PDB file of C-alpha atoms in Angstrom:
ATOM      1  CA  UNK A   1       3.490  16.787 -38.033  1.00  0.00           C
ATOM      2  CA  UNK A   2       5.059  17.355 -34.483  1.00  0.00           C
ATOM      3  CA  UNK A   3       7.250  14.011 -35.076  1.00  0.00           C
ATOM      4  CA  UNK A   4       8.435  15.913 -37.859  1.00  0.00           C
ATOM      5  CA  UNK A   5       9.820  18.932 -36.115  1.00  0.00           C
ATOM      6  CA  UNK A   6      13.145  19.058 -34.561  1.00  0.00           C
ATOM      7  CA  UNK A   7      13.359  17.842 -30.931  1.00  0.00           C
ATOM      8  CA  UNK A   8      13.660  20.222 -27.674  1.00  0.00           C
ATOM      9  CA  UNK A   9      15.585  18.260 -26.104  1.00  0.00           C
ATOM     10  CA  UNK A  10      17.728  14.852 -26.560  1.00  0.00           C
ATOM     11  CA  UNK A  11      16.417  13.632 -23.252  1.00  0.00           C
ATOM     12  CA  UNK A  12      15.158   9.991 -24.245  1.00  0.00           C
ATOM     13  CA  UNK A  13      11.934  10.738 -21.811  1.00  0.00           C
ATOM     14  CA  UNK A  14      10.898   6.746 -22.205  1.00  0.00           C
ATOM     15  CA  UNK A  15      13.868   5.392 -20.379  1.00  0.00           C
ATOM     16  CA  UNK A  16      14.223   8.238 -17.966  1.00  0.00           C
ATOM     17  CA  UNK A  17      10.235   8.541 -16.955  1.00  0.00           C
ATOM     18  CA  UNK A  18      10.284   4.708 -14.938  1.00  0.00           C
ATOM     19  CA  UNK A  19       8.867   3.907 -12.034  1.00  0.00           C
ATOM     20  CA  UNK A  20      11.749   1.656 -10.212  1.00  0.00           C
ATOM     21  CA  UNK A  21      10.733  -1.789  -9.677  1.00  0.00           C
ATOM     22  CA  UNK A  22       9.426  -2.469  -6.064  1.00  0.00           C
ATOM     23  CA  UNK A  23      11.892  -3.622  -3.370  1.00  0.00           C
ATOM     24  CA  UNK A  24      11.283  -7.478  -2.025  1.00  0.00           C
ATOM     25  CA  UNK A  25      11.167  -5.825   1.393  1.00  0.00           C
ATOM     26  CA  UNK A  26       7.273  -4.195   0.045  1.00  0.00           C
ATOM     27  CA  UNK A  27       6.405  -7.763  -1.162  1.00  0.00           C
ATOM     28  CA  UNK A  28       7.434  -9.130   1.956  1.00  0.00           C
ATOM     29  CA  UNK A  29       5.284  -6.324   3.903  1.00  0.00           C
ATOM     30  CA  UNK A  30       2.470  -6.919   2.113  1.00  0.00           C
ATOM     31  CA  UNK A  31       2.817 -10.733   2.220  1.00  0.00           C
ATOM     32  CA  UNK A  32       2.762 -10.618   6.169  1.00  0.00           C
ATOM     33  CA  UNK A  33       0.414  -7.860   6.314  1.00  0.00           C
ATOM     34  CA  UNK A  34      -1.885 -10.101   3.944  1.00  0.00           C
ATOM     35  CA  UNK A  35      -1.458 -13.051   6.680  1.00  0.00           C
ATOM     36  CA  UNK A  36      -1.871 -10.601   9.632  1.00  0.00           C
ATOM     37  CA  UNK A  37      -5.288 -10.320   8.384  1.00  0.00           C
ATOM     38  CA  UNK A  38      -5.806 -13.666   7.437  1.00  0.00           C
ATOM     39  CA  UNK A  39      -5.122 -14.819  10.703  1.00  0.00           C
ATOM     40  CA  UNK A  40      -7.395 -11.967  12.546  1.00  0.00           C
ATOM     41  CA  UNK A  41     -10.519 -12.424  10.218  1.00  0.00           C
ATOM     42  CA  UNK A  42      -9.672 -16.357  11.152  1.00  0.00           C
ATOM     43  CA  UNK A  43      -9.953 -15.561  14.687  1.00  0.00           C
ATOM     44  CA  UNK A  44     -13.216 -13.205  14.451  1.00  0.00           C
ATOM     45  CA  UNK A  45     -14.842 -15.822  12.529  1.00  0.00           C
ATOM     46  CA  UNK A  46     -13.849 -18.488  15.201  1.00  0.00           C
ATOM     47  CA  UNK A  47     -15.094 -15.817  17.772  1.00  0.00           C
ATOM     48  CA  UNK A  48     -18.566 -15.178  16.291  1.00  0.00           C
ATOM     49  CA  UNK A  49     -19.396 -18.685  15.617  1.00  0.00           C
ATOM     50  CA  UNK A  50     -18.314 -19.674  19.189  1.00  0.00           C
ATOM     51  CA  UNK A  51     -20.707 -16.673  19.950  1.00  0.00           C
ATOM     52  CA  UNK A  52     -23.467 -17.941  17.940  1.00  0.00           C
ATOM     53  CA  UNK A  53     -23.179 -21.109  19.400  1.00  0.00           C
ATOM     54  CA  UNK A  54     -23.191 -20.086  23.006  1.00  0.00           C
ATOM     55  CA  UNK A  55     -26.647 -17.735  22.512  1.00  0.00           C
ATOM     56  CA  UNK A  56     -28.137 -20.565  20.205  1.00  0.00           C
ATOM     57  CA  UNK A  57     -27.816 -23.352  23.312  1.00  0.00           C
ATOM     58  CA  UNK A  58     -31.286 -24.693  24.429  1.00  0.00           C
ATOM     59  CA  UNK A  59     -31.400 -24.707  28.148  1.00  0.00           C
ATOM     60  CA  UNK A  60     -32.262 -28.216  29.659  1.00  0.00           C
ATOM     61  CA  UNK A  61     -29.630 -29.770  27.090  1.00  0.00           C
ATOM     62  CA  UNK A  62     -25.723 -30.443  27.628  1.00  0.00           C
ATOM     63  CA  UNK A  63     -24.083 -26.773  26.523  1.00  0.00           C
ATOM     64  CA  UNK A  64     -21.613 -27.178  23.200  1.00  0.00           C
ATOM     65  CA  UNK A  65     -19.561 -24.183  24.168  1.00  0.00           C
ATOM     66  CA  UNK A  66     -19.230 -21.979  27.787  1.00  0.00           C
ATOM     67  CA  UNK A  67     -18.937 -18.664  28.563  1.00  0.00           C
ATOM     68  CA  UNK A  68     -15.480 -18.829  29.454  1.00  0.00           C
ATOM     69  CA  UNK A  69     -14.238 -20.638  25.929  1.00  0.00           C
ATOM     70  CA  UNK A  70     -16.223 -17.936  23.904  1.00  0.00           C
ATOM     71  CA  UNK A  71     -14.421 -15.444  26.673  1.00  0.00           C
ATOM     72  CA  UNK A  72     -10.587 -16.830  25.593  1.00  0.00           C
ATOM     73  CA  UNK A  73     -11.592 -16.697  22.111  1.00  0.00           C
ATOM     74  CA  UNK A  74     -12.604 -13.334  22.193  1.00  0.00           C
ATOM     75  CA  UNK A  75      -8.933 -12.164  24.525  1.00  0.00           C
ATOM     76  CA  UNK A  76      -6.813 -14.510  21.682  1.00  0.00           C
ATOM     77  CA  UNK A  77      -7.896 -11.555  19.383  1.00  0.00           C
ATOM     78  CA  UNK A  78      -5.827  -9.370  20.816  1.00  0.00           C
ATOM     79  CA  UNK A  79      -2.078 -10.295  19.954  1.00  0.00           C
ATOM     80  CA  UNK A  80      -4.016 -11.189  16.184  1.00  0.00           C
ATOM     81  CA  UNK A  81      -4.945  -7.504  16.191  1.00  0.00           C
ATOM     82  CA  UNK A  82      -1.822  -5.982  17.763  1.00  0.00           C
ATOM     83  CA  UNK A  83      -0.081  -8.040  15.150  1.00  0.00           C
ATOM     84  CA  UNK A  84      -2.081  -6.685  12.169  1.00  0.00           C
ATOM     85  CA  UNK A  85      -1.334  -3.327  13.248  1.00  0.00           C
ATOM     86  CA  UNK A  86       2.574  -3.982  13.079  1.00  0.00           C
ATOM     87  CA  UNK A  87       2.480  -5.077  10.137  1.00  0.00           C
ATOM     88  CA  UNK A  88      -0.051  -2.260   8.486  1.00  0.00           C
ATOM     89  CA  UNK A  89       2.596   0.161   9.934  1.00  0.00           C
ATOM     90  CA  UNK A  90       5.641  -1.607   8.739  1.00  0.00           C
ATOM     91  CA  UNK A  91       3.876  -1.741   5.108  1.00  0.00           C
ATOM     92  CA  UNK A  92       2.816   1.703   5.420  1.00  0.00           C
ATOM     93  CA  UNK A  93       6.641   2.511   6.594  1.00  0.00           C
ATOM     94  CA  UNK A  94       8.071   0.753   3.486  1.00  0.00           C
ATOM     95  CA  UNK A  95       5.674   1.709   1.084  1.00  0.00           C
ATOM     96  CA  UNK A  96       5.821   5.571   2.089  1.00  0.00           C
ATOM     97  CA  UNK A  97      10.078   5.650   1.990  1.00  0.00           C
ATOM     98  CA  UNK A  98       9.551   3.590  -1.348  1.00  0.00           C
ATOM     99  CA  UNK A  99       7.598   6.702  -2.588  1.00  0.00           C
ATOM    100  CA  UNK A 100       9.801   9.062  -1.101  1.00  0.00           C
ATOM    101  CA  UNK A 101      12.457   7.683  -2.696  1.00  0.00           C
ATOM    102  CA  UNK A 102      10.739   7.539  -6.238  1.00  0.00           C
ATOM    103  CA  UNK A 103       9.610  11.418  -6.008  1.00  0.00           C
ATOM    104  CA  UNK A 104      12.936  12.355  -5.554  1.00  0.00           C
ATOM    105  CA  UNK A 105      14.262   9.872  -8.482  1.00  0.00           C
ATOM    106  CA  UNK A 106      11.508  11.717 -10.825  1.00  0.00           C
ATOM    107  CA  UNK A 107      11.225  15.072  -9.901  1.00  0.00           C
ATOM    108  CA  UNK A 108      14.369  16.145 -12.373  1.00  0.00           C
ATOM    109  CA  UNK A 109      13.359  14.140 -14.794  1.00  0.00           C
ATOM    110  CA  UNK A 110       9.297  15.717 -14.364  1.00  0.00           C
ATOM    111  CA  UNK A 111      10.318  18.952 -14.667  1.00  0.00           C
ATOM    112  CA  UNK A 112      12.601  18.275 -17.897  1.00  0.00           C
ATOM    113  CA  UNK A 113       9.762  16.615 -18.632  1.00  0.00           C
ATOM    114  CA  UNK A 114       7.206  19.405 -18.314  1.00  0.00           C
ATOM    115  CA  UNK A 115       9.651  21.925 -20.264  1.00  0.00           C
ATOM    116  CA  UNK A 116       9.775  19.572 -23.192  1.00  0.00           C
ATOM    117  CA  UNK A 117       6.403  19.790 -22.939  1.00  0.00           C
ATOM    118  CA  UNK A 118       5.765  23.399 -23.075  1.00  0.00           C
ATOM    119  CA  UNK A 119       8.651  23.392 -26.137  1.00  0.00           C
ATOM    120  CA  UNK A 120       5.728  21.208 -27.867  1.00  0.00           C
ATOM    121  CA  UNK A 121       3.184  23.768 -27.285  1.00  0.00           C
ATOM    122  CA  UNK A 122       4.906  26.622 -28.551  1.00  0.00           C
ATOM    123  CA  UNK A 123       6.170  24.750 -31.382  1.00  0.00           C
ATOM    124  CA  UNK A 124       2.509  23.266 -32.488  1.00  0.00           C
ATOM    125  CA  UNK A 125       1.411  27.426 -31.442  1.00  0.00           C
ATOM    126  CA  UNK A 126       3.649  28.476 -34.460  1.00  0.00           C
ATOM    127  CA  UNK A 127       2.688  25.888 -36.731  1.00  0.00           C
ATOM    128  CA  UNK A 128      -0.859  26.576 -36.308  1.00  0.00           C
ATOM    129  CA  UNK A 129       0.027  29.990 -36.615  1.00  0.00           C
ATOM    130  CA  UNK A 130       1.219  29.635 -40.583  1.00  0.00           C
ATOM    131  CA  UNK A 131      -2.123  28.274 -41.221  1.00  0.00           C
ATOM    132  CA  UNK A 132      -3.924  30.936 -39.467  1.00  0.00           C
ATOM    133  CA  UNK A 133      -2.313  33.810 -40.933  1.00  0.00           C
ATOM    134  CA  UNK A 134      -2.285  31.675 -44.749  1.00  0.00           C
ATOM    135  CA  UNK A 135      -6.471  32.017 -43.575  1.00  0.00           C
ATOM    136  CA  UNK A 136      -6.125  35.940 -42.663  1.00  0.00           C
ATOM    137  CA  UNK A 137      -4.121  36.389 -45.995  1.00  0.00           C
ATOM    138  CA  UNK A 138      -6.832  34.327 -48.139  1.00  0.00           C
ATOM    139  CA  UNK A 139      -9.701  36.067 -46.475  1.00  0.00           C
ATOM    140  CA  UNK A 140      -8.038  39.511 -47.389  1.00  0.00           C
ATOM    141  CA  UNK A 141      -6.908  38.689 -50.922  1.00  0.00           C
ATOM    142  CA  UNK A 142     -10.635  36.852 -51.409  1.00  0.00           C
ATOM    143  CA  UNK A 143      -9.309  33.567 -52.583  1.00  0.00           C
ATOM    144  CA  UNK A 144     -11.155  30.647 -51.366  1.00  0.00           C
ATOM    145  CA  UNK A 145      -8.755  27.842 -50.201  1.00  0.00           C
ATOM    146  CA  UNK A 146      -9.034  24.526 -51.195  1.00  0.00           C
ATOM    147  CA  UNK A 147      -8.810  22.944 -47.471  1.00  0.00           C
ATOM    148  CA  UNK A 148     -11.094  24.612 -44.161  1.00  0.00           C
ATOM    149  CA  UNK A 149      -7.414  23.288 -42.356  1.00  0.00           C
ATOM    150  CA  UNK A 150      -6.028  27.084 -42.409  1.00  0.00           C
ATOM    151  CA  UNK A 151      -9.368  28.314 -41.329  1.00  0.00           C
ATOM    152  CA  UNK A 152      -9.068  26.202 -38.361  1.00  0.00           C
ATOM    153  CA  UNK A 153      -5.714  26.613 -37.321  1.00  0.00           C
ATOM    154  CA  UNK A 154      -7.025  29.386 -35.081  1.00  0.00           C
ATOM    155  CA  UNK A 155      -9.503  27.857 -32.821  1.00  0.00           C
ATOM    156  CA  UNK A 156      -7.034  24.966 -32.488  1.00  0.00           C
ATOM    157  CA  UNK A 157      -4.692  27.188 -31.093  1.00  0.00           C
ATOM    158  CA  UNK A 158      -7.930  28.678 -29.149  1.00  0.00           C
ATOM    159  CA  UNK A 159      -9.097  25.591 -27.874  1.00  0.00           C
ATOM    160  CA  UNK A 160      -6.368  23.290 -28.588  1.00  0.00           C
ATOM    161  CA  UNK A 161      -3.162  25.032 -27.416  1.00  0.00           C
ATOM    162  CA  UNK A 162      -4.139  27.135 -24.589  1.00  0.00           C
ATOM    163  CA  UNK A 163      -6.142  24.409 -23.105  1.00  0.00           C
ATOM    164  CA  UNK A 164      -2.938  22.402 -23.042  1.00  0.00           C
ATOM    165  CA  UNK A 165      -0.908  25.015 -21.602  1.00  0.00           C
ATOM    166  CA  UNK A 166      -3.573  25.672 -18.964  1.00  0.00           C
ATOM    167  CA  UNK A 167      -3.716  21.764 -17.960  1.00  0.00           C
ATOM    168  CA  UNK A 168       0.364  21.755 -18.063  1.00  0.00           C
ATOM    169  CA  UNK A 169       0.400  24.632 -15.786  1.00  0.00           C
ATOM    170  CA  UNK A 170      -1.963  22.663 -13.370  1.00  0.00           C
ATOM    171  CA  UNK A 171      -0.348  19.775 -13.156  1.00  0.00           C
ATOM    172  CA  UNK A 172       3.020  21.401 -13.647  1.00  0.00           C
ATOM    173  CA  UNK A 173       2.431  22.290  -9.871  1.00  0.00           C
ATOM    174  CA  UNK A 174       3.695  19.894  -7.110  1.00  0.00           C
ATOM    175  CA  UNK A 175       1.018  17.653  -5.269  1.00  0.00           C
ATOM    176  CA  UNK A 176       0.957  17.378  -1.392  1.00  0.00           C
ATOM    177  CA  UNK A 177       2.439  13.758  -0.394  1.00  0.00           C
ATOM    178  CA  UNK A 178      -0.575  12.413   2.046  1.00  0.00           C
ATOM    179  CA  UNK A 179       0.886   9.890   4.145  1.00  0.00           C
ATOM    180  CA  UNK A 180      -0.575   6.050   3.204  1.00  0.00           C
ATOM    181  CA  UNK A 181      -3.291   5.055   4.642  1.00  0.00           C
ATOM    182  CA  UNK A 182      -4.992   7.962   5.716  1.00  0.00           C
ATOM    183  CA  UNK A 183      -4.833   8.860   9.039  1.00  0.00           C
ATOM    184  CA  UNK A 184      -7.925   9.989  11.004  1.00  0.00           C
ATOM    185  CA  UNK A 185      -8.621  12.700  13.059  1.00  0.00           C
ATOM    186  CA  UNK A 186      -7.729  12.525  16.695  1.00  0.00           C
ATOM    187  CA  UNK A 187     -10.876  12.965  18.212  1.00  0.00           C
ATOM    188  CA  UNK A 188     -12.397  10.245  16.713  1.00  0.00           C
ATOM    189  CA  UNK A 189     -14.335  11.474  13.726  1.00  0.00           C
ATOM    190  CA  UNK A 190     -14.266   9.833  10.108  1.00  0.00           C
TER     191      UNK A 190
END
């Protein structure tokens, strides 16, 4: 029925509603973030088995692994981790402005959006409204109807209508960016 009713607006919603496509730069970021990690969790796992190797050595035999090489493997972590971390902030970096950048693309079209929206409402509202008041005018002139659909037409409005203004109005409302990935409190607490 709603397809039937003339449009609000001649704002063709599908094309203008798009998330842009990613820039290579993100793919990039995440492709050396992705190896980052690799290459730590590489280096961890060469660090505890060198570890388990060193506490699982039987004295009175020739040692597989010393102190000191479990001791190197352990201090070659750090330029793996420092190197993870650049490139969790560069991804974060690109992936934030990428956002950014979308948010501001959208937010015309979202409130257009959200208008044409509310137009719907209020047009479905007096739609429903014919059948309700066709119920009110059968009820009064005591003719039975031969569909419950006018009888109806006021609890869809009821629970129909204003439920879908109420959820428009909610998310109508603009949401707090929250910088990716969450940052944690400064003194240390999750």
């Amino acid at each position: 029925m709603l397809a039937r009713t003339p449009k609000t607006t001649e704002i063709d919603f599908a094309n203008i509603l798009t998330i842009p496509p990613k820039p290579a730069a993100i793919a990039e970021a995440d492709a050396a973030w992705r190896n980052a990690v690799s290459d730590r969790e590489a280096g961890q796992a060469r660090h505890i088995e060198a570890t388990r190797q060193l506490q699982a050595q039987i004295a009175g035999r020739p040692p597989t692994i010393t102190t000191r090489e479990v001791e190197e493997l352990g201090l070659a972590l750090v330029p793996l981790l420092n190197a993870e971390k650049i490139a969790t902030e560069a991804r974060a970096r690109l992936r934030a402005r990428y956002e950014e950048d979308t948010n501001a693309t959208l937010s015309a079209a979202l409130e257009k959006y959200a208008i044409a929206i509310a137009d719907k409402i209020s047009e479905l509202e007096t739609l429903l409204g014919y059948g309700s008041a066709l119920h009110a005018a059968s009820v009064a002139a005591g003719v039975k109807l031969p569909t419950r659909l006018p009888g109806d037409c006021g609890a869809i409005i009821k629970a129909g209508v204003e439920q879908a203004r109420y959820y428009l109005r909610g998310a109508s409302r603009p949401v707090p960016i929250v910088g990716w990935p969450q940052s944690k409190p400064q003194d240390g607490r999750i």
